[in-house]
Coordinates of C-alpha atoms in Angstrom, one line a residue:
Chain I
M1 CA 291.8 178.7 112.8
N2 CA 295.5 179.5 112.5
Y3 CA 296.9 176.8 114.8
Y4 CA 300.6 177.8 114.3
G5 CA 300.0 181.5 115.0
T6 CA 297.7 180.9 118.0
A7 CA 300.0 178.3 119.6
S8 CA 303.0 180.6 119.0
L9 CA 301.1 183.5 120.6
I10 CA 300.4 181.5 123.7
M11 CA 304.0 180.3 123.9
D12 CA 305.3 183.9 123.5
G13 CA 302.8 185.1 126.1
T14 CA 304.0 182.5 128.5
A15 CA 307.6 183.4 127.8
V16 CA 307.1 187.1 128.4
F17 CA 305.2 186.3 131.7
I18 CA 308.1 184.1 132.9
L19 CA 310.7 186.6 131.9
A20 CA 308.8 189.5 133.5
G21 CA 308.7 187.5 136.7
M22 CA 312.4 186.8 136.5
L23 CA 313.1 190.6 136.1
I24 CA 311.2 191.2 139.3
Y25 CA 312.9 188.4 141.3
T26 CA 316.4 189.3 140.1
S27 CA 316.1 193.1 140.8
L28 CA 318.1 192.6 144.0
Y29 CA 320.9 190.7 142.2
R30 CA 321.2 193.4 139.6
R31 CA 321.9 195.9 142.4
R32 CA 325.0 193.7 143.2
G33 CA 326.4 195.0 139.9
T34 CA 328.7 192.1 138.8
I35 CA 329.2 191.5 135.1
A36 CA 327.4 188.1 135.3
D37 CA 324.3 189.8 136.8
K38 CA 324.4 192.5 134.0
V39 CA 324.7 189.8 131.3
F40 CA 321.9 187.9 132.9
F41 CA 319.7 191.0 132.7
A42 CA 320.7 191.4 129.0
L43 CA 319.8 187.8 128.4
I44 CA 316.3 188.4 129.8
L45 CA 315.9 191.5 127.7
A46 CA 317.1 189.7 124.5
D47 CA 314.5 186.9 125.1
I48 CA 311.7 189.4 125.8
I49 CA 312.6 191.2 122.4
A50 CA 312.5 187.8 120.7
A51 CA 309.2 186.8 122.3
V52 CA 307.6 190.2 121.6
S53 CA 308.7 190.3 117.9
D54 CA 307.5 186.8 117.4
G55 CA 304.3 187.7 119.2
I56 CA 303.7 190.6 116.8
V57 CA 304.1 188.3 113.8
S58 CA 301.8 185.7 115.4
V59 CA 299.1 188.4 116.1
S60 CA 299.3 189.5 112.5
D61 CA 298.9 185.8 111.4
V62 CA 296.0 185.0 113.8
F63 CA 294.0 188.2 113.1
G64 CA 295.0 188.5 109.4
I65 CA 296.6 191.9 109.8
S66 CA 299.2 192.7 107.2
L67 CA 302.4 194.1 108.5
G68 CA 303.5 195.3 105.1
S69 CA 306.4 194.2 102.9
A70 CA 308.9 196.5 104.7
L71 CA 307.9 195.9 108.3
H72 CA 307.6 192.1 108.1
P73 CA 311.2 191.3 107.3
V74 CA 312.4 193.9 109.8
I75 CA 310.4 192.2 112.6
Y76 CA 311.7 188.8 111.6
S77 CA 315.2 190.2 111.5
V78 CA 314.8 191.6 115.0
F79 CA 313.6 188.2 116.2
F80 CA 316.7 186.5 114.7
L81 CA 319.0 189.2 116.0
A82 CA 317.6 188.8 119.5
I83 CA 318.1 185.0 119.5
D84 CA 321.6 185.5 118.1
A85 CA 322.3 188.0 120.8
F86 CA 320.9 185.6 123.4
S87 CA 323.2 182.7 122.3
F88 CA 326.3 185.0 122.4
L89 CA 325.3 186.5 125.8
F90 CA 324.6 183.0 127.1
C91 CA 328.1 181.9 126.2
V92 CA 329.6 185.0 127.9
Y93 CA 327.4 184.5 130.9
Q94 CA 328.4 180.9 131.3
M95 CA 332.1 181.8 131.1
Y96 CA 331.7 184.3 134.0
R97 CA 329.6 181.8 136.0
M98 CA 332.4 179.2 135.5
K99 CA 334.8 181.8 136.9
W100 CA 337.1 181.7 133.9
E101 CA 340.1 184.0 133.9
K102 CA 339.5 187.4 132.3
G103 CA 342.2 186.9 129.7
R104 CA 340.6 183.6 128.6
I105 CA 337.2 185.2 128.4
S106 CA 338.7 188.1 126.3
K107 CA 340.2 185.6 123.9
M108 CA 337.0 183.6 123.6
I109 CA 334.7 186.6 122.9
P110 CA 336.0 187.4 119.4
I111 CA 335.8 183.7 118.4
L112 CA 332.2 183.5 119.6
C113 CA 331.5 186.8 117.8
I114 CA 332.3 185.4 114.3
P115 CA 329.2 183.2 113.7
E116 CA 327.0 185.9 115.3
L117 CA 328.5 188.6 112.9
I118 CA 328.0 186.3 109.9
L119 CA 324.3 185.9 110.9
V120 CA 323.9 189.6 111.4
I121 CA 325.4 190.4 108.0
L122 CA 323.1 187.9 106.4
L123 CA 320.1 189.5 108.0
F124 CA 321.2 193.0 106.9
V125 CA 321.8 191.9 103.4
C126 CA 318.4 190.2 103.3
V127 CA 316.5 193.2 104.8
F128 CA 318.1 195.8 102.5
T129 CA 318.3 193.8 99.3
G130 CA 315.8 190.9 99.7
N131 CA 318.1 188.8 97.4
L132 CA 319.7 186.3 99.7
Y133 CA 316.7 184.5 101.1
N134 CA 313.0 185.0 101.4
L135 CA 312.1 185.7 105.0
Y136 CA 308.4 184.9 104.3
T137 CA 309.1 181.4 103.1
G138 CA 312.4 181.0 105.0
V139 CA 314.3 179.5 102.1
I140 CA 317.8 180.5 101.2
T141 CA 318.5 180.5 97.4
L142 CA 322.2 180.9 96.7
G143 CA 323.3 179.2 93.5
N144 CA 322.4 175.5 93.9
I145 CA 322.1 175.7 97.7
S146 CA 318.6 175.7 99.1
V147 CA 318.4 175.6 102.9
S148 CA 315.6 176.7 105.2
A149 CA 316.8 180.0 106.7
Y150 CA 314.6 179.5 109.7
Y151 CA 316.3 176.3 110.8
F152 CA 319.7 177.6 109.8
L153 CA 319.3 180.7 112.0
S154 CA 317.5 179.1 114.9
I155 CA 319.5 175.9 115.2
A156 CA 323.0 177.6 115.3
P157 CA 322.4 179.6 118.5
M158 CA 320.4 176.7 120.0
I159 CA 323.4 174.3 119.6
I160 CA 325.8 176.8 121.2
C161 CA 323.4 177.4 124.1
G162 CA 322.7 173.7 124.5
V163 CA 326.3 172.6 124.6
F164 CA 327.3 175.3 127.1
T165 CA 324.2 174.7 129.3
V166 CA 325.0 171.0 129.4
C167 CA 328.6 171.6 130.3
V168 CA 327.8 174.1 133.1
S169 CA 324.9 172.1 134.4
F170 CA 327.1 169.1 134.7
K171 CA 329.7 171.2 136.6
Q172 CA 327.2 173.0 138.8
S173 CA 324.6 170.4 139.5
R174 CA 324.3 166.9 138.0
Q175 CA 320.7 166.8 139.3
I176 CA 319.5 169.4 136.9
L177 CA 321.3 167.8 133.9
I178 CA 318.4 165.5 133.1
P179 CA 315.7 168.1 132.6
I180 CA 318.1 170.4 130.8
S181 CA 319.1 167.6 128.4
L182 CA 315.5 166.6 127.9
L183 CA 314.7 170.3 127.2
I184 CA 317.3 170.6 124.5
I185 CA 316.2 167.4 122.8
V186 CA 312.5 168.4 122.9
H187 CA 313.4 171.9 121.7
I188 CA 315.2 170.5 118.7
C189 CA 312.3 168.0 118.0
L190 CA 309.6 170.7 118.2
T191 CA 311.6 173.1 116.0
V192 CA 312.0 170.4 113.4
A193 CA 308.3 169.4 113.7
S194 CA 307.4 173.1 113.4
V195 CA 304.2 172.8 115.5
S196 CA 304.7 176.4 116.6
N197 CA 307.6 178.8 117.4
V198 CA 308.8 177.4 120.7
T199 CA 312.2 179.1 120.7
P200 CA 311.4 182.2 123.0
L201 CA 309.6 180.0 125.5
F202 CA 312.4 177.4 125.6
L203 CA 315.0 180.1 126.0
S204 CA 313.0 181.5 128.9
I205 CA 312.9 178.0 130.5
Y206 CA 316.7 177.8 130.1
L207 CA 317.0 181.1 131.9
M208 CA 314.5 180.0 134.6
F209 CA 316.7 177.0 135.5
A210 CA 319.8 179.2 135.4
H211 CA 318.0 181.7 137.7
L212 CA 317.1 178.9 140.2
L213 CA 320.8 177.8 140.2
I214 CA 322.0 181.3 140.8
M215 CA 319.7 181.7 143.8
R216 CA 320.7 178.3 145.2
D217 CA 324.4 179.2 144.8
S218 CA 323.9 182.5 146.5
F219 CA 322.3 180.8 149.5
Y220 CA 325.1 178.3 149.9
G221 CA 327.7 181.0 149.3
E222 CA 326.4 182.8 152.4
A223 CA 326.4 179.6 154.4
V224 CA 330.0 178.8 153.7
G225 CA 331.0 182.4 154.2
Chain M
M1 CA 307.6 168.3 108.2
I2 CA 304.8 170.7 109.3
M3 CA 301.9 169.6 111.6
F4 CA 299.1 172.2 111.9
D5 CA 296.9 170.1 114.1
D6 CA 295.4 171.0 117.5
I7 CA 296.5 167.6 118.9
F8 CA 300.2 168.3 118.1
V9 CA 299.9 171.8 119.6
T10 CA 298.4 170.3 122.8
L11 CA 301.1 167.7 122.8
T12 CA 303.7 170.5 122.6
F13 CA 302.1 172.4 125.6
D14 CA 302.0 169.2 127.6
L15 CA 305.6 168.3 126.9
V16 CA 306.7 171.8 127.9
A17 CA 304.7 171.6 131.1
I18 CA 306.3 168.2 132.0
L19 CA 309.8 169.6 131.3
I20 CA 309.2 172.6 133.5
I21 CA 307.9 170.5 136.4
L22 CA 310.8 168.0 136.0
G23 CA 313.2 170.9 136.2
L24 CA 311.5 172.4 139.2
C25 CA 311.3 169.1 141.1
M26 CA 315.0 168.5 140.5
T27 CA 316.1 171.9 141.6
P28 CA 318.3 171.5 144.7
K29 CA 316.5 172.3 147.9
N30 CA 317.4 174.1 151.1
P31 CA 318.3 171.4 153.6
D32 CA 315.7 172.8 156.1
E33 CA 313.0 172.3 153.5
K34 CA 313.3 168.6 153.1
N35 CA 310.8 167.7 155.8
N36 CA 308.7 170.7 155.3
P37 CA 305.0 170.0 154.5
G38 CA 305.2 172.8 151.9
T39 CA 307.8 170.9 149.9
R40 CA 305.7 167.7 150.0
I41 CA 302.6 169.5 148.9
F42 CA 304.6 171.1 146.1
M43 CA 305.7 167.6 145.0
G44 CA 302.0 166.6 145.0
M45 CA 301.1 169.5 142.7
G46 CA 304.0 168.6 140.4
I47 CA 302.9 165.0 140.2
C48 CA 299.4 166.1 139.4
V49 CA 300.6 168.3 136.5
I50 CA 302.9 165.5 135.1
A51 CA 300.2 162.9 135.4
G52 CA 297.6 165.2 133.8
A53 CA 299.9 166.1 130.9
V54 CA 300.8 162.5 130.3
L55 CA 297.1 161.5 130.2
D56 CA 296.4 164.4 127.9
I57 CA 299.1 163.1 125.5
I58 CA 297.7 159.6 125.6
S59 CA 294.2 160.9 125.0
G60 CA 295.4 163.0 122.1
S61 CA 297.4 160.2 120.5
R62 CA 294.2 158.5 119.3
L63 CA 295.5 155.1 120.4
F64 CA 292.0 153.8 121.2
G65 CA 290.3 154.8 118.0
D66 CA 286.6 155.2 118.5
N67 CA 286.4 152.9 121.6
L68 CA 284.6 155.1 124.1
F69 CA 285.4 153.3 127.4
P70 CA 289.1 154.0 127.5
I71 CA 288.6 157.6 126.4
I72 CA 286.1 158.1 129.3
C73 CA 288.5 156.4 131.7
L74 CA 291.4 158.7 130.6
S75 CA 289.2 161.8 130.8
T76 CA 288.1 160.7 134.3
L77 CA 291.7 160.3 135.4
G78 CA 292.5 163.7 133.8
E79 CA 289.7 165.4 135.7
I80 CA 291.0 163.8 139.0
T81 CA 294.5 165.2 138.3
V82 CA 293.1 168.7 137.7
I83 CA 291.0 168.7 140.8
G84 CA 293.9 167.1 142.7
F85 CA 296.1 170.0 141.6
M86 CA 293.6 172.5 143.0
F87 CA 293.3 170.5 146.2
F88 CA 297.1 170.6 146.7
L89 CA 297.1 174.3 145.8
L90 CA 294.5 174.9 148.5
L91 CA 296.7 173.0 151.0
Y92 CA 299.8 175.0 149.9
T93 CA 298.0 178.3 150.3
D94 CA 296.9 177.4 153.8
Y95 CA 300.4 176.3 154.8
S96 CA 302.0 179.4 153.2
F97 CA 299.9 181.8 155.0
F98 CA 299.6 180.2 158.4
R99 CA 302.8 178.1 158.5
S100 CA 301.1 175.8 161.0
R101 CA 300.7 172.0 160.7
D102 CA 297.9 172.2 163.2
H103 CA 295.9 174.7 161.2
L104 CA 296.4 172.5 158.1
R105 CA 295.3 169.4 160.0
R106 CA 292.1 171.1 161.3
H107 CA 291.1 172.2 157.8
F108 CA 292.3 169.2 155.9
A109 CA 288.9 167.4 155.9
A110 CA 287.1 170.5 154.6
Y111 CA 289.6 170.8 151.7
L112 CA 289.4 167.1 150.9
A113 CA 285.6 166.6 151.0
P114 CA 284.7 168.2 147.6
F115 CA 287.8 166.6 145.9
A116 CA 286.8 163.2 147.3
F117 CA 283.1 163.7 146.2
I118 CA 284.1 164.6 142.6
A119 CA 286.7 161.8 142.4
V120 CA 284.0 159.2 143.5
I121 CA 281.4 160.6 141.1
V122 CA 283.8 160.6 138.0
I123 CA 285.0 157.1 138.9
I124 CA 281.4 155.8 139.1
N125 CA 280.7 157.6 135.9
A126 CA 283.4 155.7 134.0
F127 CA 281.5 152.4 134.8
A128 CA 277.8 153.5 135.2
G129 CA 277.6 156.6 133.0
I130 CA 275.9 158.7 135.6
L131 CA 277.4 162.0 134.3
Y132 CA 276.9 161.5 130.6
T133 CA 275.4 158.7 128.6
P134 CA 276.9 157.7 125.3
V135 CA 274.3 158.0 122.5
D136 CA 276.5 156.5 119.8
D137 CA 280.3 156.2 119.2
Q138 CA 280.9 160.0 119.2
V139 CA 278.0 161.8 120.9
V140 CA 277.3 161.9 124.6
T141 CA 274.4 163.4 126.5
P142 CA 275.2 165.1 129.8
T143 CA 273.0 164.4 132.8
V144 CA 271.9 166.8 135.6
L145 CA 274.7 165.4 137.8
Y146 CA 277.2 166.3 135.2
Y147 CA 276.4 170.0 135.5
A148 CA 276.4 169.7 139.4
V149 CA 279.9 168.2 139.3
G150 CA 280.9 170.9 136.8
I151 CA 279.8 173.6 139.2
I152 CA 281.7 172.0 142.1
E153 CA 284.8 171.8 139.9
D154 CA 284.6 175.4 138.9
L155 CA 284.2 176.3 142.6
Y156 CA 287.3 174.3 143.4
L157 CA 289.1 176.5 140.9
F158 CA 287.7 179.8 142.0
I159 CA 287.6 179.2 145.8
P160 CA 291.5 179.0 146.0
A161 CA 291.6 182.1 143.9
A162 CA 289.2 183.9 146.3
Y163 CA 291.1 182.5 149.2
F164 CA 294.4 183.7 147.8
L165 CA 292.9 187.2 147.3
M166 CA 291.4 187.2 150.8
C167 CA 294.7 186.2 152.5
Y168 CA 296.6 188.7 150.2
V169 CA 294.3 191.6 151.4
K170 CA 294.7 190.5 155.0
Y171 CA 298.4 189.5 155.2
G172 CA 300.0 191.0 152.1
N173 CA 303.2 189.2 151.0
R174 CA 304.1 188.4 154.5
K175 CA 305.4 184.9 153.7
F176 CA 307.0 185.9 150.4
F177 CA 304.2 184.2 148.7
H178 CA 302.9 186.2 145.8
P179 CA 299.4 184.9 145.1
L180 CA 298.8 186.9 141.9
S181 CA 301.9 185.7 140.1
I182 CA 300.7 182.1 140.7
C183 CA 297.0 182.6 140.1
I184 CA 297.3 184.6 136.8
P185 CA 299.0 181.8 134.7
I186 CA 296.8 179.1 136.2
L187 CA 293.6 181.0 135.4
C188 CA 295.0 182.0 131.9
G189 CA 295.7 178.3 131.2
V190 CA 292.1 177.3 132.2
V191 CA 290.5 180.2 130.2
L192 CA 292.7 179.5 127.1
S193 CA 291.7 175.8 127.3
I194 CA 288.1 176.9 127.1
V195 CA 288.4 179.5 124.3
T196 CA 291.0 177.7 122.1
P197 CA 290.9 174.1 120.8
F198 CA 294.2 173.4 122.7
S199 CA 294.6 172.1 126.2
V200 CA 296.8 174.8 127.8
Q201 CA 295.9 174.2 131.4
F202 CA 298.9 172.1 132.3
L203 CA 301.3 174.7 130.9
G204 CA 299.5 177.3 133.0
F205 CA 299.8 175.1 136.1
A206 CA 303.5 174.5 135.4
T207 CA 304.1 178.3 135.0
G208 CA 302.3 179.0 138.2
L209 CA 304.4 176.4 140.0
A210 CA 307.6 178.0 138.5
F211 CA 306.6 181.3 140.2
L212 CA 305.9 179.5 143.4
V213 CA 309.5 178.1 143.4
F214 CA 310.8 181.6 142.6
S215 CA 309.0 183.1 145.6
R216 CA 310.1 180.2 147.8
I217 CA 313.8 180.5 146.9
D218 CA 313.5 184.3 147.1
S219 CA 312.6 183.9 150.8
W220 CA 315.9 182.1 151.5
R221 CA 317.7 185.5 151.5
F222 CA 315.8 186.3 154.7
I223 CA 317.0 183.2 156.5
D224 CA 319.9 182.9 158.9
V225 CA 321.6 179.8 157.6
K226 CA 323.1 178.8 161.0
T227 CA 319.9 178.8 163.1
G228 CA 317.3 178.4 160.4
F229 CA 315.4 181.4 161.7
Y230 CA 314.9 184.7 160.0
N231 CA 317.7 187.3 159.8
R232 CA 318.0 191.0 160.4
A233 CA 316.9 191.9 156.9
Y234 CA 313.6 190.2 157.6
L235 CA 313.2 192.0 160.9
E236 CA 313.5 195.4 159.1
Y237 CA 310.9 194.2 156.6
V238 CA 308.6 193.1 159.4
L239 CA 309.1 196.2 161.5
K240 CA 308.0 198.3 158.5
M241 CA 304.9 196.1 158.1
I242 CA 304.1 196.4 161.9
A243 CA 304.4 200.1 161.7
D244 CA 302.0 200.1 158.7
K245 CA 299.6 197.9 160.7
K246 CA 299.8 195.0 158.2
G247 CA 300.2 191.3 158.9
S248 CA 299.0 189.2 161.7
F249 CA 301.6 189.9 164.4
K250 CA 300.1 191.1 167.6
G251 CA 303.1 190.9 170.0
M252 CA 306.7 189.9 170.4
I253 CA 309.3 188.6 172.9
I254 CA 312.9 189.8 172.8
A255 CA 315.1 187.3 174.5
D256 CA 318.8 188.2 175.3
I257 CA 321.3 185.4 175.9
E258 CA 325.0 184.8 176.3
G259 CA 326.8 181.7 175.0
D260 CA 326.0 179.4 172.2
H261 CA 323.2 181.0 170.1
I262 CA 322.9 177.9 167.9
A263 CA 322.1 175.8 170.9
F264 CA 319.6 178.4 172.1
S265 CA 317.9 178.2 168.7
R266 CA 317.4 174.5 169.3
V267 CA 315.8 175.3 172.6
L268 CA 313.4 177.7 170.9
K269 CA 312.5 175.1 168.3
E270 CA 311.5 172.7 171.1
E271 CA 309.6 175.3 173.3
L272 CA 307.8 177.3 170.7
P273 CA 304.8 176.1 168.7
S274 CA 305.6 174.6 165.2
G275 CA 305.7 177.3 162.5
S276 CA 306.6 180.1 164.9
E277 CA 308.4 183.1 163.5
V278 CA 311.7 183.8 165.2
V279 CA 314.2 186.4 164.0
V280 CA 317.9 186.4 165.0
P281 CA 319.1 190.0 164.5
D282 CA 322.4 189.3 166.2
K283 CA 324.1 186.4 168.0
G284 CA 322.9 187.3 171.5
R285 CA 319.4 188.2 170.6
F286 CA 316.2 186.4 169.5
V287 CA 312.9 188.0 168.6
Y288 CA 309.8 185.9 168.7
L289 CA 306.9 187.4 166.6
A290 CA 303.7 186.3 168.2
D291 CA 300.2 186.1 166.7
S292 CA 298.8 186.8 170.1
G293 CA 299.0 190.2 171.9
N294 CA 297.9 188.8 175.3
M295 CA 300.7 189.8 177.8
T296 CA 299.9 187.0 180.2
E297 CA 300.4 184.4 177.4
L298 CA 303.6 186.2 176.2
D299 CA 305.1 186.3 179.8
A300 CA 304.3 182.6 180.3
L301 CA 306.0 181.8 177.0
A302 CA 309.1 183.9 178.0
S303 CA 309.3 182.0 181.3
L304 CA 309.0 178.7 179.5
I305 CA 311.9 179.7 177.1
G306 CA 314.0 180.6 180.2
L307 CA 313.2 177.2 181.8
G308 CA 314.1 175.5 178.6
A309 CA 317.5 177.2 178.5
E310 CA 318.2 176.2 182.1
E311 CA 317.2 172.5 181.4
H312 CA 319.4 172.6 178.3
D313 CA 322.4 173.7 180.4
E314 CA 321.9 170.7 182.7
D315 CA 322.1 168.2 179.8
H316 CA 324.6 169.7 177.5
P317 CA 328.2 171.0 177.8
D318 CA 327.6 174.1 175.5
K319 CA 326.3 176.6 178.1
I320 CA 323.6 179.2 177.5
L321 CA 323.1 182.1 179.9
F322 CA 319.5 183.4 179.5
R323 CA 319.8 187.0 180.6
D324 CA 316.3 188.4 180.2
A325 CA 313.2 188.6 178.0
V326 CA 311.0 191.6 177.2
C327 CA 307.4 191.1 176.1
S328 CA 305.5 193.7 174.0
S329 CA 302.0 193.9 172.7
F330 CA 301.0 195.8 169.6
K331 CA 297.6 196.9 171.0
D332 CA 297.6 200.5 169.8
D333 CA 299.8 203.0 167.9
E334 CA 301.7 204.1 171.0
A335 CA 302.4 200.5 172.0
I336 CA 303.7 199.7 168.5
Q337 CA 306.0 202.7 168.4
A338 CA 307.3 201.9 171.9
A339 CA 307.9 198.2 171.0
I340 CA 309.8 199.2 167.8
R341 CA 311.9 201.8 169.8
T342 CA 312.8 199.2 172.4
L343 CA 313.7 196.6 169.7
K344 CA 315.9 199.1 167.7
L345 CA 317.7 200.2 170.8
R346 CA 318.6 196.6 171.7
I347 CA 319.6 195.4 168.3
N348 CA 321.8 198.5 167.5
S349 CA 324.6 197.1 169.7
G350 CA 324.7 193.5 168.3
S351 CA 326.8 191.8 165.6
E352 CA 324.6 191.3 162.7
T353 CA 323.5 187.9 161.3
G354 CA 322.2 187.2 157.8
R355 CA 322.8 189.6 155.0
E356 CA 321.6 192.9 153.9
Q357 CA 323.2 192.4 150.5
I358 CA 323.5 189.1 148.7

C-alpha cells in the first residue's frame, strides 16, 4: 500500500471539506465587500487549488495512474504556485486585518512580491526547460548546490505565514497563540519527517482559526457599536 | 528522513486532531455561552477526542513491546473515549434541537445507559478477558459478548446519525445546527479507519467539531447583544419558516412595553421557561415564540409576564410600562397569515435592534 499517497489524499480531502465549509459560512461576509473579505476568499481558493492539485498527484500515486511527463510537473507547479499565492495573500490579509495605513501596505506589497516572483520564475524555468531541478525527485542541481526543492519551496511561504500569524494572533488574542504556535511547530516537524503532504490541511487550519477570530471580532464590533 | 509507516501516519492524524481541538477549545466564547450546557458538552467532546488521540499515539509508539495487558488496557480506554464522544454528541444534538435543560435531564439516563454498559464490559474485559481471550502473545479469540458489544457500539454511532437526520427532517436548520456537515466527517473518519490501516477517526471527529463551532458562531449574528435574545434578522428568518410550515413553533406572544427594554428582558428570563425563544425586533417590542398553540396557556403566560413587569417596578428604580400583549396560535393557514400580518404591522414602526448586515 502507498502510505504517503493515501495519507496525503485523506489530508487533502479533509482540507477541501473544511475549506468548502468555510466558503459557505463566509458567504455573508463576502457580501460586505471589504478588501480583507475578498483577500480571505482568495486565500480559501488558493488553498483549495493546492489541496486539489496535491490530491490529483496522490490519486495517481495510490492507484498507479501515470499523469505523463508533461502533466506531472505542471500539476506540481500549480501546487507550489498556489501555496506561494497563499503566503503572499496571507501577508496582505494580515496587514488589512491589523488596520495598517494604505500607504504602508502599498510599500510592503512590492517587497513581499520579490520572493514570490523568484519562486514563480523558478517554477516556470523548471516546467519549460526541466533543467533547474527535478520535480519528480524534488532535488535542485545547480553547480555544486543540491537542495531539496520541496523543502525550499514549501518552507519559505510557511515561515512567512507563521511569523505573521504569530504576530497577529498575539495582537488579536493571546488565548489562541498557544494552538497556533503548536500548529506551526508540528507543521514544520511533519514536513521535515515527510510522513505525508500536510501543507494544504495545515493552511486550511490556519484559515479556520483566522475565520473564527473574524466572526468573534464581528460580534464584539456590533456590541461596542 | 522519510517514514512510510502506518504508525507514523496515524500519529500525524492524531496530532492534527489534537491541534484542531486545542484551537477550538481556546477560541474566545460569547459571554452568554459560558454557563450554557452546550458549551460544557462541547468541552466534553473535545476532551474525548484529545484523550482518544493521545491514547492512540501511546498505543502506536510500541512502548510496551509484546506485553498484551497494557495494550488491552489502552485499547479499552480508547474504546471508552470513542463511545464517550458519541454519548456527548447525542447530548449535544438533544440540547441543540430542543434547547431545554429539562428535556436533556429527562433523556439523560436513556443516553447514558448503553455508554455505561459498554464501559463496564470493556473494563471487566481488561482484567477477565470476557470479550476476547489471548491465545498467545499476538493472537486473540473474540467471544460472543465481543460481537454483542460491537453491535451496541455501532448502534451508538448510527443512532445519533439517525437522530440527526430525524430532527433535521422535522425541524430543518432551525437552531443553526447543520447536522450533515457534522455527521459527514465523523462517519468518513470511522469508515476510513476501517478500510485503511490508519486511525483517522479522531481527525474526523475533530473536523466535525470544527463545523459545530462554525455553526455555533454563525448563530451569533442573530443575537441581540444587549438583551441576549434573538434580533430582527432572526425574526424574518423565523417568519419565513412559519409561513412554510417548518419548525416546531405553534404560537407566539407579542408584548409591547415602554421604558427600559433591558430590564424587561431580565423579567422575561425569570418568567419564561429555560431555553425559550424570544425575539427583540425593536426596543419596545418582544416576541415570544411558543412551542404550544394553546390560547389559554399563551394568555396565562402573557398575564404572568405582565405581573412580572409590575413586580419588577416595585423593586427597581428603572421603570417598565407593560402596555399590552397579543397572543396568536398557528393552528391553520389563515391563522398563520393573520399572525404574520399583525406582527409585521407592529414591528414596522419600531427602531430596529440587531443587524441585517454584519
